[in-house]
PDB file of C-alpha atoms in Angstrom:
ATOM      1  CA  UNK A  22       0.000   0.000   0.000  1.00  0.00           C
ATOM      2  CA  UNK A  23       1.256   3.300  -1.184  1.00  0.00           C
ATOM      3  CA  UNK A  24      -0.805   5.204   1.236  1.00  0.00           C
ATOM      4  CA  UNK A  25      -2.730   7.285  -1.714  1.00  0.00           C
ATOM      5  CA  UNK A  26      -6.284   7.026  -1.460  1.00  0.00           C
ATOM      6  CA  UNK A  27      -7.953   6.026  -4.534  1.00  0.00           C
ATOM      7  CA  UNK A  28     -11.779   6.645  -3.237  1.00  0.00           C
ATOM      8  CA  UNK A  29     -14.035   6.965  -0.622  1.00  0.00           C
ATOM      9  CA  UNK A  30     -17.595   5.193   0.200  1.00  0.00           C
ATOM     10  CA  UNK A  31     -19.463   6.988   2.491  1.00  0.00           C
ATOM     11  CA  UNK A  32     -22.627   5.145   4.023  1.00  0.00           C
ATOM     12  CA  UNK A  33     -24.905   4.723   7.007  1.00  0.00           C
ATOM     13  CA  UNK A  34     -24.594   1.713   9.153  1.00  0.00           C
ATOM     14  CA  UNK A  35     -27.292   2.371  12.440  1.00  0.00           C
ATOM     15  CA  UNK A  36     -27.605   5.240  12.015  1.00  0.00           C
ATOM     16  CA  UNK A  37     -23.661   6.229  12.336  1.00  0.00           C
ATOM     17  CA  UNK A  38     -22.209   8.040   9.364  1.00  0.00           C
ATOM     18  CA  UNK A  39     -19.404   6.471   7.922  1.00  0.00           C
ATOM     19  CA  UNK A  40     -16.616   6.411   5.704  1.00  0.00           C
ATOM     20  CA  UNK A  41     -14.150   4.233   4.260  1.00  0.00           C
ATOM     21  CA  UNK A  42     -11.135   5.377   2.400  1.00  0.00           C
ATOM     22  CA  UNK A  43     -10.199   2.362  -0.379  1.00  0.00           C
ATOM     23  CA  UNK A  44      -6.293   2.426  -0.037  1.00  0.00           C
ATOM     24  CA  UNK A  45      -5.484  -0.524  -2.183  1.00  0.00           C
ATOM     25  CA  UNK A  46      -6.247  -1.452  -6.348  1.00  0.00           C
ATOM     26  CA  UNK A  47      -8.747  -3.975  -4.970  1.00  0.00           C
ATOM     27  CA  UNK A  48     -11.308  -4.221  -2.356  1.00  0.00           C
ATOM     28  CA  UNK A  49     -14.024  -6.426  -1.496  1.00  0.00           C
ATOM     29  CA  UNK A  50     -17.270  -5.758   0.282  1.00  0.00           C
ATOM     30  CA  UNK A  51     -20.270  -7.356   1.909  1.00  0.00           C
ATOM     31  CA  UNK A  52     -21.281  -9.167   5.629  1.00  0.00           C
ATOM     32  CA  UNK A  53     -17.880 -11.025   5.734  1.00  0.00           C
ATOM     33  CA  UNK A  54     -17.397 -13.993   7.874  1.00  0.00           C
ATOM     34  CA  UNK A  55     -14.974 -16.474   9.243  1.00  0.00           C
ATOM     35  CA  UNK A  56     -14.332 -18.333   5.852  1.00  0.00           C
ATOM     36  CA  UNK A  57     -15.101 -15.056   3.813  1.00  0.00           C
ATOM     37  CA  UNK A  58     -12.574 -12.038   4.159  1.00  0.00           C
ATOM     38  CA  UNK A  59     -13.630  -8.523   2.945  1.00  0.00           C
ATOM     39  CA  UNK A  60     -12.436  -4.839   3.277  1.00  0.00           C
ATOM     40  CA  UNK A  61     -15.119  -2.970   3.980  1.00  0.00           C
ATOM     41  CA  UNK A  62     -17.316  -5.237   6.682  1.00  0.00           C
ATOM     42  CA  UNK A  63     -20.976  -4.012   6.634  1.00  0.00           C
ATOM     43  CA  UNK A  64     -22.918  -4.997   9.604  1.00  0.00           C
ATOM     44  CA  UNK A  65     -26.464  -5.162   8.264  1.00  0.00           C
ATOM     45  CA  UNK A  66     -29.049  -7.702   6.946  1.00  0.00           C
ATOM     46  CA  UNK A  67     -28.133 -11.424   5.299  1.00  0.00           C
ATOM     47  CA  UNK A  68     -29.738  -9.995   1.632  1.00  0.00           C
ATOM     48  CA  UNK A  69     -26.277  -8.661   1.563  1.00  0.00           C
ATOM     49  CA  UNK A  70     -23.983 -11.438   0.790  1.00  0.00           C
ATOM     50  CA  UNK A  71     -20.802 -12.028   2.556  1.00  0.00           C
ATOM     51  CA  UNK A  72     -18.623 -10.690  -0.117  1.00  0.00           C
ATOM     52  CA  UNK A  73     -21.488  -8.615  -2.342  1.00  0.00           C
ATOM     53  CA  UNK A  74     -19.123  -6.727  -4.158  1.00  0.00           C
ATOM     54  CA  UNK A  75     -15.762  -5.689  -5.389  1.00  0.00           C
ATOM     55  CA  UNK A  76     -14.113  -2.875  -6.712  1.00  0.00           C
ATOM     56  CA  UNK A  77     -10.571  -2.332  -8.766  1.00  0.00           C
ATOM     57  CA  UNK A  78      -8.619  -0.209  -9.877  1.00  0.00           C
ATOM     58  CA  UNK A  79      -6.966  -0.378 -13.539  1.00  0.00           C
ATOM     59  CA  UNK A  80      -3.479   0.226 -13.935  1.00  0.00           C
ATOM     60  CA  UNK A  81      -4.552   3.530 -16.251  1.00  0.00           C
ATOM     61  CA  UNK A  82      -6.377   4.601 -13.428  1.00  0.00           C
ATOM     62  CA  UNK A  83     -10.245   3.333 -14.030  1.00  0.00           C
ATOM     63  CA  UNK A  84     -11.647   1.687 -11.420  1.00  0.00           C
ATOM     64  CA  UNK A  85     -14.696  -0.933 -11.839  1.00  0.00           C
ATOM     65  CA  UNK A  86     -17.160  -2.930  -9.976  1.00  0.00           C
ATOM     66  CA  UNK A  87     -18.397  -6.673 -10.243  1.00  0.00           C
ATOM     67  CA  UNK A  88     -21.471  -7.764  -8.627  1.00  0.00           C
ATOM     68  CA  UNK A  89     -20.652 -11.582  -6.747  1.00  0.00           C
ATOM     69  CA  UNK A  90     -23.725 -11.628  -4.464  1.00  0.00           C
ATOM     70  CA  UNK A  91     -26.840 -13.354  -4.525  1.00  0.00           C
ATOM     71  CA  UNK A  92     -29.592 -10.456  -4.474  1.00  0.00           C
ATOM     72  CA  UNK A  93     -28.142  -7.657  -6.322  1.00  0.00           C
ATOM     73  CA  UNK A  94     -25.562  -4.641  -6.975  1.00  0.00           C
ATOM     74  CA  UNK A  95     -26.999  -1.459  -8.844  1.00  0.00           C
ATOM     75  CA  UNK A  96     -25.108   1.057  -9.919  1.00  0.00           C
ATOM     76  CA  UNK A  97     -26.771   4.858 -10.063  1.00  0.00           C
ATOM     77  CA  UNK A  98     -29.967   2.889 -10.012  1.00  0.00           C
ATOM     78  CA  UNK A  99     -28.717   0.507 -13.029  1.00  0.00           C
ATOM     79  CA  UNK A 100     -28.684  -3.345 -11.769  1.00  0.00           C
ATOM     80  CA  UNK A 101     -25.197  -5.097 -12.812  1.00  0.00           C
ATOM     81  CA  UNK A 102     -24.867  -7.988 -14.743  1.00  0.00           C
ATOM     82  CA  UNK A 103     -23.968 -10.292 -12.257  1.00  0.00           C
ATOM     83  CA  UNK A 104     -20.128 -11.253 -12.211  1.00  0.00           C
ATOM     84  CA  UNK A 105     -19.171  -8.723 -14.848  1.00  0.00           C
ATOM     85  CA  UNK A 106     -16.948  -5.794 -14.404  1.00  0.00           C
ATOM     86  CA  UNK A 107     -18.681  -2.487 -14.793  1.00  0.00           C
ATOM     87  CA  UNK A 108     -16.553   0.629 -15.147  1.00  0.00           C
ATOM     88  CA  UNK A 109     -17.552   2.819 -12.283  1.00  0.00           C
ATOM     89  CA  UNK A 110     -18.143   6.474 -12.804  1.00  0.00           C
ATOM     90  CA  UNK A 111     -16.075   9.296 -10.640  1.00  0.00           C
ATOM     91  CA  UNK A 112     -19.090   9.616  -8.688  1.00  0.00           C
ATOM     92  CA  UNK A 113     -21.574   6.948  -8.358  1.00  0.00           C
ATOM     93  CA  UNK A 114     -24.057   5.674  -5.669  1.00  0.00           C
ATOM     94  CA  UNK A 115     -23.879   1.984  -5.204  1.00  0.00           C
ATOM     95  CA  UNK A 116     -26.925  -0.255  -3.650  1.00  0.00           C
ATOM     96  CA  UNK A 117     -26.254  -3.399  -1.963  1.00  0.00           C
ATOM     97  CA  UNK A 118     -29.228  -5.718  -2.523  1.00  0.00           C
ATOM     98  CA  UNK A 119     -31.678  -3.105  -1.865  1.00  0.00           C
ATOM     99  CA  UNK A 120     -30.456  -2.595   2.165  1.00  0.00           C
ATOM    100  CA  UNK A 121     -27.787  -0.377   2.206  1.00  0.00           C
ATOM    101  CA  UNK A 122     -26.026   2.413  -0.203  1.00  0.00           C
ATOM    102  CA  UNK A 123     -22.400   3.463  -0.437  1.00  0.00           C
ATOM    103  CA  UNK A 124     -21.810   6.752  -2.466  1.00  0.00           C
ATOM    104  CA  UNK A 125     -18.328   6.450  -4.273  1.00  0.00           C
ATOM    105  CA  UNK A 126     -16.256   9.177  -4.711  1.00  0.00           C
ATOM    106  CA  UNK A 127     -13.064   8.661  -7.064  1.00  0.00           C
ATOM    107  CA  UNK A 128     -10.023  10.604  -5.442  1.00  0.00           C
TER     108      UNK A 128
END
């Protein structure tokens, strides 16, 4: 890790603003669990999967999302196809299975 920061989610877990600075060219995102490691652990319902999501960043700076969970990832309201990468704007709001959203903001 280089220490740059490559983006930020920002989201509400009960009721507690948060935010979580994505300091690596991949990161992975959902419940997590003891088999299942992710970056970004969400405490919220089982409709979001373990690891729901992932995002990476190209080596020409681009970074894109794939969709590995079981209910859903939508992009600005757009539903991904499931386990394809979907170039992810600079500024994008993502929504986990219809529980919780995480607005992305490229750095």
């Amino acid at each position: 890790v280089d220490g740059q920061v490559y983006g930020r989610l920002r989201y509400n877990e009960a009721n507690i603003d948060k935010e979580y600075r994505v300091l690596k060219s991949e990161i992975a995102i959902g419940r997590g669990g003891k088999a299942v490691w992710v970056d970004l652990k969400l405490e919220t319902a089982a409709d979001v999967s373990r690891e729901h999501c992932r995002i990476r960043r190209n080596s020409d700076g681009r970074q894109y999302i794939i969709d590995v969970s079981q209910f859903g990832t939508a992009v600005n309201g757009r539903a991904l196809v499931p386990n394809k990468e979907t170039e992810l704007p600079p500024k994008a709001t993502i929504n986990l299975a219809n529980v919780i959203t995480l607005e992305w903001e490229k750095s």
